[in-house]
Coordinates of C-alpha atoms and ligand atoms in Angstrom, one line a residue:
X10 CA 95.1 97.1 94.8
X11 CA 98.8 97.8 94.0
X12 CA 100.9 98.8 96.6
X13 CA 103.9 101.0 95.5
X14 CA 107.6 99.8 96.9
X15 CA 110.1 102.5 97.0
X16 CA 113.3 102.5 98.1
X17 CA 115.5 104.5 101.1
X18 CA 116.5 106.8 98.5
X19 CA 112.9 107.0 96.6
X20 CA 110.9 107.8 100.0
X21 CA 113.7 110.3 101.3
X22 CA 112.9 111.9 97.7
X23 CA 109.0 111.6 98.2
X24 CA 109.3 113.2 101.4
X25 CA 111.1 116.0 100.4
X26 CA 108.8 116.4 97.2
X27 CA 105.7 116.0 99.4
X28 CA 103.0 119.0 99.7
X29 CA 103.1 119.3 103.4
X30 CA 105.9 119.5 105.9
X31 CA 108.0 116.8 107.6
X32 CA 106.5 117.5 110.7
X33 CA 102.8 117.0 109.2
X34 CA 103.9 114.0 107.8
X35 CA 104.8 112.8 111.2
X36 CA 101.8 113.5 113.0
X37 CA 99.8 111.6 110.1
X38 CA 102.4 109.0 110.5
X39 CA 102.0 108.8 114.7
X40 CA 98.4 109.1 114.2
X41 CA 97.7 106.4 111.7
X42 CA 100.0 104.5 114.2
X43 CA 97.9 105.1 116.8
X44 CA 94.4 104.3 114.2
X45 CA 95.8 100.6 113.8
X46 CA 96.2 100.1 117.9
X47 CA 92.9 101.1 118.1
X48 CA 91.6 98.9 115.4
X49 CA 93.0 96.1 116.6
X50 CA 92.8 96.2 120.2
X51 CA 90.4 98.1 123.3
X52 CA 92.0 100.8 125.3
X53 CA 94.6 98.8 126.9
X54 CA 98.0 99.3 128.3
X55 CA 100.7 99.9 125.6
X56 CA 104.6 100.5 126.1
X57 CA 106.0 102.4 123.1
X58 CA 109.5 102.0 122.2
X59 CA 111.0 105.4 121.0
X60 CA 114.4 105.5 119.5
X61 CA 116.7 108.9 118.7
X62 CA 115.6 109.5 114.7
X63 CA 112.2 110.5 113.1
X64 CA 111.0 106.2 113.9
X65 CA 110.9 107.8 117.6
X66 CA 109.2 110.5 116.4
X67 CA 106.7 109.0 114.9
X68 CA 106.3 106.8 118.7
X69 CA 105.9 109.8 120.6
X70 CA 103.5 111.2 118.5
X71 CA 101.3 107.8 118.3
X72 CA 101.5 108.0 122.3
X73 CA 99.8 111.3 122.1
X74 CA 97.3 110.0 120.2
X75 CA 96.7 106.9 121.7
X76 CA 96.6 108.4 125.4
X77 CA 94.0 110.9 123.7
X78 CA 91.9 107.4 122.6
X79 CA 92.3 106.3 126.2
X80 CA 95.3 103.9 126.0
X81 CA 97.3 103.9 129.1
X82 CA 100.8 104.6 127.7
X83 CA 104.2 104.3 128.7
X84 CA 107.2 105.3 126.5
X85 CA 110.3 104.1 126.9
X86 CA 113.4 106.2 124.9
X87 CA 116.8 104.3 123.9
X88 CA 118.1 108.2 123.8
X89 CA 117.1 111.4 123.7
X90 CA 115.9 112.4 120.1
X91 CA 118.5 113.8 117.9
X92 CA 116.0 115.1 115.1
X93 CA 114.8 118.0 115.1
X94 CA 111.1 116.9 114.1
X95 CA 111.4 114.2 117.0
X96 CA 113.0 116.4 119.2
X97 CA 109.5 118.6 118.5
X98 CA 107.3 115.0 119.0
X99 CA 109.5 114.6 122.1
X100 CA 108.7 117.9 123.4
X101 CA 105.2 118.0 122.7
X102 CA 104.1 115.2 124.9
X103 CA 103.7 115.9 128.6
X104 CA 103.9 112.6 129.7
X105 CA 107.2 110.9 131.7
X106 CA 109.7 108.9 129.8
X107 CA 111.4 106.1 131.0
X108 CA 115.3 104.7 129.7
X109 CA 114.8 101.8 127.9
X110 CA 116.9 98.9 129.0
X111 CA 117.3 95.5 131.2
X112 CA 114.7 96.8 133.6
X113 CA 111.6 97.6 131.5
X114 CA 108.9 96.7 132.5
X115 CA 106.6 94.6 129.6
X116 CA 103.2 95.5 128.3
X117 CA 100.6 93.8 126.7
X118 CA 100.7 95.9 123.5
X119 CA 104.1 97.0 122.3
X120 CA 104.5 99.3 119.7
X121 CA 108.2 99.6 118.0
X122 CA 109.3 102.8 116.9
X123 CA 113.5 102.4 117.7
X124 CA 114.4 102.5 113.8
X125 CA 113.0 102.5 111.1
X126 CA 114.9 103.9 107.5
X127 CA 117.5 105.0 108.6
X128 CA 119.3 102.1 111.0
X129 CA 122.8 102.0 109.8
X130 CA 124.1 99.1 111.4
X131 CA 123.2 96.6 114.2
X132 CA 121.2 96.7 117.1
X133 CA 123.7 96.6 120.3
X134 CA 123.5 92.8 121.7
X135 CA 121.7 94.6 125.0
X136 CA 119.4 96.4 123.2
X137 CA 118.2 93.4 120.6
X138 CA 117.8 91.1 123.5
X139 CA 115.5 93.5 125.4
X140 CA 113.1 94.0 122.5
X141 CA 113.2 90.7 122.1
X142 CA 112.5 90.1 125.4
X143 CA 109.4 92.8 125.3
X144 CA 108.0 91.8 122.2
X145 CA 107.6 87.8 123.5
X146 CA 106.0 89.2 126.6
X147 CA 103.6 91.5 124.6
X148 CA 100.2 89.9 123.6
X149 CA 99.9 92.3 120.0
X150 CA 103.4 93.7 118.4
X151 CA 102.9 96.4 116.2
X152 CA 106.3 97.8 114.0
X153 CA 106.5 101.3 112.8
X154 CA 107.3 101.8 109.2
X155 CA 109.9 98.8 109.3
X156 CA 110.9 96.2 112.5
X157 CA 114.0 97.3 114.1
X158 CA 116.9 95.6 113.0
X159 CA 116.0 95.0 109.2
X160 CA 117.7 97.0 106.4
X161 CA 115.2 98.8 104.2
X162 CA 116.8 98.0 100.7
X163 CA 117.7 94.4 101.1
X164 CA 115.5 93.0 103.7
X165 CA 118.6 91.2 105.4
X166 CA 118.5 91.3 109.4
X167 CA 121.1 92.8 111.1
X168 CA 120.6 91.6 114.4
X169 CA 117.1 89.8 115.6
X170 CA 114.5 90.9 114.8
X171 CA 110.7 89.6 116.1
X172 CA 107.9 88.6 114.5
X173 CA 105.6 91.3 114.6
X174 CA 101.5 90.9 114.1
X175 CA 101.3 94.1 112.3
X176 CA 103.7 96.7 110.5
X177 CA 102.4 99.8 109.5
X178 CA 104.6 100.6 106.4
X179 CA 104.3 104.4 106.3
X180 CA 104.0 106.0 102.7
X181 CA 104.8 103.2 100.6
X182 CA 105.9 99.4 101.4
X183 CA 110.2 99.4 101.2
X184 CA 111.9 96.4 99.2
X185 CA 112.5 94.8 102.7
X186 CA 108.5 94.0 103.2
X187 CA 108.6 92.0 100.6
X188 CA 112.0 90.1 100.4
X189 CA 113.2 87.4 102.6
X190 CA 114.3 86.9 105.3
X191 CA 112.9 90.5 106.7
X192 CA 109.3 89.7 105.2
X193 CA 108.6 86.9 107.8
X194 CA 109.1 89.1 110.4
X195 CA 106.7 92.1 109.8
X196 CA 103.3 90.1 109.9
X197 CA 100.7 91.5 108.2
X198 CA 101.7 94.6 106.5
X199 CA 99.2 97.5 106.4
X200 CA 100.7 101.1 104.5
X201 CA 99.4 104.5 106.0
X202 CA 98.6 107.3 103.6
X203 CA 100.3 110.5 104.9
X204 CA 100.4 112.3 101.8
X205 CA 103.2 110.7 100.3
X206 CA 102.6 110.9 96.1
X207 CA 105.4 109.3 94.2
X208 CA 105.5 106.5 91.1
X209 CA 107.8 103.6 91.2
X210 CA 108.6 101.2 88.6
X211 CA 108.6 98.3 92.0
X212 CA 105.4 96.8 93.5
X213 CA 103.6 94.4 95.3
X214 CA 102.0 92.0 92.9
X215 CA 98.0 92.2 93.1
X216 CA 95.3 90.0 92.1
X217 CA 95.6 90.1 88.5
X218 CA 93.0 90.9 85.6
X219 CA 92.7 87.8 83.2
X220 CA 91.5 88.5 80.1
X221 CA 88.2 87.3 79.3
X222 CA 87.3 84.6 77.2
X223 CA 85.1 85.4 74.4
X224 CA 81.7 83.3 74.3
X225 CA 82.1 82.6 70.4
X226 CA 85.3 81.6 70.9
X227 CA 87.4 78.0 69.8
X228 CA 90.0 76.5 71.8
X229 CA 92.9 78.6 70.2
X230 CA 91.3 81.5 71.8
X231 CA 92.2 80.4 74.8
X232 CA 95.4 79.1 74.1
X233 CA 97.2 76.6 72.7
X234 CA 100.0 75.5 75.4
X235 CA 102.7 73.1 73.8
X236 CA 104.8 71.2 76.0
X237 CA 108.2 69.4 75.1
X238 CA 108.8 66.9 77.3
X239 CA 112.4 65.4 78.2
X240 CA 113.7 62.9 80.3
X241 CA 111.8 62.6 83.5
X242 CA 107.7 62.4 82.7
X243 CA 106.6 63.7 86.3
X244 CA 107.8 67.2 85.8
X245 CA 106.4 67.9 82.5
X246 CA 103.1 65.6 83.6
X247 CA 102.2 68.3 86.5
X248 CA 103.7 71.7 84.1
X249 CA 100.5 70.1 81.3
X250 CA 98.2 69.3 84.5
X251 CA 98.5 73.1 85.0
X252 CA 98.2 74.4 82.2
X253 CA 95.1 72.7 81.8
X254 CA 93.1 73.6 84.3
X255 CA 94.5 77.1 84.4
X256 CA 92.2 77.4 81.2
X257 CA 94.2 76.8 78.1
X258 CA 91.9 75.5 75.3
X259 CA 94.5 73.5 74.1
X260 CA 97.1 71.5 76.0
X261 CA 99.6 69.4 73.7
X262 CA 102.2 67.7 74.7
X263 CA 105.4 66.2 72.3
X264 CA 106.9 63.6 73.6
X265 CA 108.1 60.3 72.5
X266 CA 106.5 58.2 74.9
X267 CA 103.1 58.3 76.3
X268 CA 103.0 59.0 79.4
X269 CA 100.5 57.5 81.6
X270 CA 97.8 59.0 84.3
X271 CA 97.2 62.3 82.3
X272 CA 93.9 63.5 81.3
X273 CA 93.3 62.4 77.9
X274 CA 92.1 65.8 76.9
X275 CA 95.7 66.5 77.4
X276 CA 97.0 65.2 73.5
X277 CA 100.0 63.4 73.4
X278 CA 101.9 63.1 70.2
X279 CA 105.4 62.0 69.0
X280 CA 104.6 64.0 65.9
X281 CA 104.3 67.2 65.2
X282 CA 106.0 71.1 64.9
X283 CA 107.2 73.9 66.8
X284 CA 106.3 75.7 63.6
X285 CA 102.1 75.4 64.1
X286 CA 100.5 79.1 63.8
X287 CA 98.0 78.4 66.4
X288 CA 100.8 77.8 69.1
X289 CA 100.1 80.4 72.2
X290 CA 102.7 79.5 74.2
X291 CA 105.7 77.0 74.1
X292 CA 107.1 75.4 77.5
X293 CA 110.2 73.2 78.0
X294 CA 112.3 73.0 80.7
X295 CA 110.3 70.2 83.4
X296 CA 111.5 67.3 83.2
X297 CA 114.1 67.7 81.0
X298 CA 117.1 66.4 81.8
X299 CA 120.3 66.9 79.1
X300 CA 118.8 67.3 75.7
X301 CA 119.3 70.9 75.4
X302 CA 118.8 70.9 71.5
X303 CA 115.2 71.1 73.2
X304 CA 116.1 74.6 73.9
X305 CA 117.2 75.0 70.3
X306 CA 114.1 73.5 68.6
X307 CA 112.1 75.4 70.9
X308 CA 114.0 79.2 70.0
X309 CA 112.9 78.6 65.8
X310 CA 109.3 79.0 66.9
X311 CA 108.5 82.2 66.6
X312 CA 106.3 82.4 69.7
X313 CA 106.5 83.0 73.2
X314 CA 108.7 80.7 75.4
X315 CA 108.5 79.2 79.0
X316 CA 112.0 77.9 80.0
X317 CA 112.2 76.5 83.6
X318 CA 114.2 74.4 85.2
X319 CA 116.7 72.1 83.1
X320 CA 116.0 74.6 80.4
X321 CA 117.5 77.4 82.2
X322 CA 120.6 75.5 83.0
X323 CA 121.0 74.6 79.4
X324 CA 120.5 78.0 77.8
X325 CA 124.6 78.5 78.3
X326 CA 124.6 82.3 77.5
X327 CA 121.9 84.7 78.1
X328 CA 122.6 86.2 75.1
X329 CA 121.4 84.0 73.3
X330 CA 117.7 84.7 74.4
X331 CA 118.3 88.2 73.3
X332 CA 115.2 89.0 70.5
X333 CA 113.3 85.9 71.6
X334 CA 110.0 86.3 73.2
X335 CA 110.7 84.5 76.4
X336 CA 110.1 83.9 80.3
X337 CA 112.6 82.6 82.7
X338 CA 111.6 80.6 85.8
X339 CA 114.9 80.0 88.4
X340 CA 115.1 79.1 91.6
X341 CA 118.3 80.8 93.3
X342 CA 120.4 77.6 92.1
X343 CA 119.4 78.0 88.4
X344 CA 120.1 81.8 88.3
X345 CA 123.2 81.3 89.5
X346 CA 124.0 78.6 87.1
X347 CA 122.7 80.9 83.8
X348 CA 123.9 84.3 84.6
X349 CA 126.7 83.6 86.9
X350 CA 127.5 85.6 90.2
X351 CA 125.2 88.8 89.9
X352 CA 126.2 91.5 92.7
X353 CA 122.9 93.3 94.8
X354 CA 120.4 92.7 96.6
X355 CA 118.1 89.7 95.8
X356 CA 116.1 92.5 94.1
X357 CA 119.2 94.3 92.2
X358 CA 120.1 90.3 90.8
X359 CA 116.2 89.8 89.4
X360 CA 117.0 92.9 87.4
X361 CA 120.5 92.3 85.9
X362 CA 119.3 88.8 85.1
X363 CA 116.5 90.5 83.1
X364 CA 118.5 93.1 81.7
X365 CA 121.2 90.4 80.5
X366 CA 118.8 88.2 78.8
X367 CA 116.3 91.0 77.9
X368 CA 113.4 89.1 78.6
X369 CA 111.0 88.5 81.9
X370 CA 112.7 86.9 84.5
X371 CA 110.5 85.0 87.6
X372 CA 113.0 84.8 90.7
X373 CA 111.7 82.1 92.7
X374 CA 112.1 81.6 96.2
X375 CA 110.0 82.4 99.4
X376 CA 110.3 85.9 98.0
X377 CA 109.6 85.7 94.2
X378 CA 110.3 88.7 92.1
X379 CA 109.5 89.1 88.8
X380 CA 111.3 92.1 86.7
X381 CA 111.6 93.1 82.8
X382 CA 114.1 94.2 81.6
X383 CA 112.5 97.9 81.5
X384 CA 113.2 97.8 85.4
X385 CA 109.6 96.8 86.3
X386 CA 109.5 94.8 89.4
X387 CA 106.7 92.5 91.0
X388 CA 107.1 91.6 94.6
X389 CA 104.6 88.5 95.1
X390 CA 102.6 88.7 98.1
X391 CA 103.9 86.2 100.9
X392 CA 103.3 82.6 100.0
X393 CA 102.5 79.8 102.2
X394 CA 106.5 78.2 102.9
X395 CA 104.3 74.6 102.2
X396 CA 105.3 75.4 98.4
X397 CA 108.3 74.1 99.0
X398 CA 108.0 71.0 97.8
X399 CA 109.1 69.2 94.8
X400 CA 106.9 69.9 91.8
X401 CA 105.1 73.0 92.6
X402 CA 107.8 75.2 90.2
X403 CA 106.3 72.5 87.5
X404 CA 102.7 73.7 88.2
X405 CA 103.9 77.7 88.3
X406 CA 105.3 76.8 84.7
X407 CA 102.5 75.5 83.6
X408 CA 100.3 78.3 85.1
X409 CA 102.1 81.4 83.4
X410 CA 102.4 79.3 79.7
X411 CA 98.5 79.1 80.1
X412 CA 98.1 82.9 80.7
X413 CA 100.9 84.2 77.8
X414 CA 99.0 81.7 75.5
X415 CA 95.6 83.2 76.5
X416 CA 96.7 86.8 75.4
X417 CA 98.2 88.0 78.1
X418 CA 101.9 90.1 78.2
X419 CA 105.1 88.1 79.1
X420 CA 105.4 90.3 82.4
X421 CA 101.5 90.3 83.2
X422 CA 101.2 86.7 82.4
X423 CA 104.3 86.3 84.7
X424 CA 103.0 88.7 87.7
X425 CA 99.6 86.8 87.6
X426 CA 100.8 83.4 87.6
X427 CA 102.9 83.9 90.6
X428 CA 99.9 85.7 92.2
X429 CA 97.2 82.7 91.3
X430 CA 100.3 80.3 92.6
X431 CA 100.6 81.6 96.0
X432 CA 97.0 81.7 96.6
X433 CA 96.2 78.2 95.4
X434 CA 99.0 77.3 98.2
X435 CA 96.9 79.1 100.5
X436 CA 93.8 77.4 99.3
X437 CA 95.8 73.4 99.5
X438 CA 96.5 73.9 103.1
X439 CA 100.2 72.7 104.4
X440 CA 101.2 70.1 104.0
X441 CA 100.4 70.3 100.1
X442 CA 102.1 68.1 96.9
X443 CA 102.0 69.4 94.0
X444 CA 99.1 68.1 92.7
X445 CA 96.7 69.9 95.4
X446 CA 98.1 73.4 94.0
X447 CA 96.5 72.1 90.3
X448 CA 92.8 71.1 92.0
X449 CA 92.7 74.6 93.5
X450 CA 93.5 76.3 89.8
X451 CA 90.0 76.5 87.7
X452 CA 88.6 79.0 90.5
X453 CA 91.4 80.9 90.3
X454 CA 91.9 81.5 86.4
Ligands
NAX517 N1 109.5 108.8 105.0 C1 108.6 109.6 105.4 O1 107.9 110.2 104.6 C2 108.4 109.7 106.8 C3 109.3 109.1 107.7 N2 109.0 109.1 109.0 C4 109.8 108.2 109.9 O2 111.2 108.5 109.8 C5 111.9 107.3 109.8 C6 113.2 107.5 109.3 O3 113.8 108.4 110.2 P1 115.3 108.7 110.4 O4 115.9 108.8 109.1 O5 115.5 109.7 111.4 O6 115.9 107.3 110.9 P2 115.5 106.3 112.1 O7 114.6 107.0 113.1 O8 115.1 105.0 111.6 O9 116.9 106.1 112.9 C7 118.0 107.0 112.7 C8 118.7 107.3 114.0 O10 119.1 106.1 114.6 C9 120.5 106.1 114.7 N3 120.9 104.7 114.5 C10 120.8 104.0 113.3 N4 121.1 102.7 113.5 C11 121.3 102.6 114.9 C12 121.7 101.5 115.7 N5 121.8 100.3 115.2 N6 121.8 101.7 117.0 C13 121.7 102.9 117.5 N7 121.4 104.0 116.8 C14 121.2 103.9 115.5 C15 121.0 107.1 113.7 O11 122.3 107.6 114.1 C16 119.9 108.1 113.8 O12 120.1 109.0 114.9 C17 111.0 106.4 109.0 O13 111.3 105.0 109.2 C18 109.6 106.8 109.6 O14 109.3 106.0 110.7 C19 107.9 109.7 109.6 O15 108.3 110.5 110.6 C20 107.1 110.6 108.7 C21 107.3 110.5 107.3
ADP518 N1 109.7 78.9 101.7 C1 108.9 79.2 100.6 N2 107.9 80.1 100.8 C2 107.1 80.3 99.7 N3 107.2 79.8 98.5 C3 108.2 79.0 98.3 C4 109.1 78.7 99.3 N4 110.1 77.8 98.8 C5 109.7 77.6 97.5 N5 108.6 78.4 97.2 C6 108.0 78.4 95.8 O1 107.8 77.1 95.4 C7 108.1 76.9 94.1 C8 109.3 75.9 94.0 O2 109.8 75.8 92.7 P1 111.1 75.0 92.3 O3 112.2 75.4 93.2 O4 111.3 75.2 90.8 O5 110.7 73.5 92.6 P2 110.5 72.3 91.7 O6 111.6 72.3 90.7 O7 110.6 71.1 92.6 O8 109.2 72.4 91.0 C9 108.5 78.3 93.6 O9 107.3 78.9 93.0 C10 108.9 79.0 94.8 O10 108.7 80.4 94.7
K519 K1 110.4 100.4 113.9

């Protein structure tokens, strides 16, 4: 399923627009807090963190709940609440609270409600150190809404931050769920429902819908992937590898040497044109070293485009992809080098770069985002860190030039390949090369 992201400003919207009050949208909150404790753990003893906004709130109201379930709770409060909806959660539990500070006393399930949205700055050194400090000595961490410490919008940590097991995003996942380094923090990431309704152009990528293959059909049906290879013959060797057994009927690959240890149903040809009809997809950019009138052969076809690596460095001026039907594939280092110094968030860059080249741009990274230049944005899933490893941004190449040659749209084809990528990482195990991410593909595509 697709999971909405919305920003600080898009939930404070959605909450305002919502059917039900702020205070029923807490005590959904707290109680859906309290539903995951329970789910993943018998009554046990749990020491719930409360800070002074509505992230506090949302704690005091879980405790309720969770004392009702027969959890032995504790809260401890960095303040009194300021809110007036926490001041109401405050009131409405009977139980003690204790200060939070140097002197708290562990438990063996902590729940963190200190900020969530709306943390403006740092944690204070004391106060990081003793969540910290709790959170180590706690057997199952659970965050509310966000981990305390990490900005919403950008996912940057502003002080440390632990790594939960669980955080229970509540609404709709924020941008920092899914961006780096705040993403590696939250652990499995769960959203509660509390009535929050609202559409966002931003989301977390889901297993995508390929489109079938028909059972009359010849190998053009399924795509015909045409490589250009360059310089170096590994690159463009593992992008054809890819494409093949990510189902293209046709993998061809012009280059002016053979290159050895490739499937031979993989055709190798010095001769041939960018001009063929039954071309699905074009791909240059692996492997190719400094012969960017690649890049200028490649733009006469008049069919979609794959440019990664070399390829994207060679381009010069986004510009000039402007009315081209293409995809971009950078790593941080080749953004940089095509569109410069781009302000934002890793998020707010992803979508300047596609707006500047106005075409489908795949961020890479440990948090790859993929965005059109209408302002869609896919957040990919997190992906095993064993991906990086030389080669593997060859194989994603190859992947997403299979799936725009089998029919699919530039920013579908795009969303999906980084999906089926990540989850053939999961399936080669760490350590991986390259080459394991290929043997997992056929039972993914
Ligand atoms: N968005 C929604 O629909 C809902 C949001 N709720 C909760 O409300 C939260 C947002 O609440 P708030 O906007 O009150 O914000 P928070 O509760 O995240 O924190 C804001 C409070 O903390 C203070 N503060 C910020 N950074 C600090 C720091 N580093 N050190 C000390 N104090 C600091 C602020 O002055 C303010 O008093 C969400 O994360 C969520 O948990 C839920 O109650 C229910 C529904
Ligand atoms: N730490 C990480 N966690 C998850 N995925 C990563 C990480 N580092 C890199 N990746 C992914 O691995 C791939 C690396 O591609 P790229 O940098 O182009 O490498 P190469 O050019 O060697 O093929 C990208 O898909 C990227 O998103
Ligand atoms: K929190």
């Amino acid at each position: 399923m697709t999971r909405t992201i919305l920003t600080l400003e898009q939930m404070r919207e959605a909450e305002q627009a919502a059917e039900c009050s702020l205070g029923e949208l807490m005590e959904r909150a707290g109680e859906a807090l309290a539903e995951a404790v329970a789910l993943g753990s018998a009554p046990r003893a749990v020491l719930v963190l409360a800070g002074p906004g509505n992230n506090g709130g949302d704690g005091y109201v879980a405790a309720r709940h969770l004392r009702d379930r027969g959890f032995d709770v504790r809260i401890a409060a960095l303040a009194d609440p300021k809110s007036d909806l926490a001041v109401d959660a405050r009131t409405a539990w009977d139980g003690e609270v204790e200060r939070l500070g140097d002197d708290t006393k562990p438990a063996p399930i902590l729940i963190d409600c200190l900020f969530g949205t709306g943390l403006s700055r740092p944690l204070d050194d004391a106060l990081a150190a003793t969540l910290m400090r709790l959170a180590e000595r706690a057997e199952f961490t659970i965050a509310c809404d966000l981990p305390s410490g990490i900005e919403t919008d950008s996912g940057a940590l502003l002080s440390d931050v632990p790594e939960y097991d669980l955080t229970l995003a509540l609404g709709a996942l924020k941008p920092a769920h899914r961006l780096s380094p705040a993403m590696r923090h939250c652990g499995q990431v769960a959203v509660a429902d509390i009535g929050i309704d609202a559409a966002s152009d931003w989301f977390e990528i889901a297993e995508p819908v390929l489109p079938p293959a028909r059972p009359e059909g010849h190998k053009y049906d399924r795509g015909l992937v045409q490589l250009l290879a360059g310089e170096m013959p590994g690159a463009i060797a593992l992008a054809a590898k890819a494409a093949a057994r990510s189902g293209a009927g046709y993998v061809r690959l012009f280059t002016s040497q053979p290159i050895e240890g490739l499937p031979d149903a993989i055709v190798q040809t010095d001769q041939g044109s960018v001009q063929d009809e039954r071309i699905g997809c074009l791909l240059v950019g692996p492997g190719m070293g400094d012969i960017p009138v690649l890049i200028t052969l490649a733009l006469t076809a008049p069919k979609p485009i794959v440019f990664d690596a070399d390829a994207i460095r060679h381009v010069g001026d986004p510009e000039r992809l402007v009315g081209h039907d293409v995809i971009l594939t950078p790593h941080e280092g080749e953004l940089k080098a095509l569109f410069g110094d781009i302000e934002g968030s890793k998020a707010d860059r992803a979508l300047v770069a596609a707006q500047r080249c106005q075409n489908v741009v795949v961020y890479k990274g440990a948090d790859t985002l993929v965005a059109a230049p209408d302002g869609r944005l896919g957040f990919a899933p997190p992906a095993p860190s064993a991906l990086a490893t030389a080669g593997t941004g060859d194989v994603l190449s190859g992947i997403i030039a299979t799936l725009r040659a089998r029919g699919m749209d530039a920013f579908e084809a795009a969303c999906a390949g980084v999906w089926i990528h990540g989850r053939a990482a999961e399936r080669a195990g760490d350590p991986l090369i390259a080459d394991d991410l290929i043997a997992a593909l056929p039972d993914l595509t």
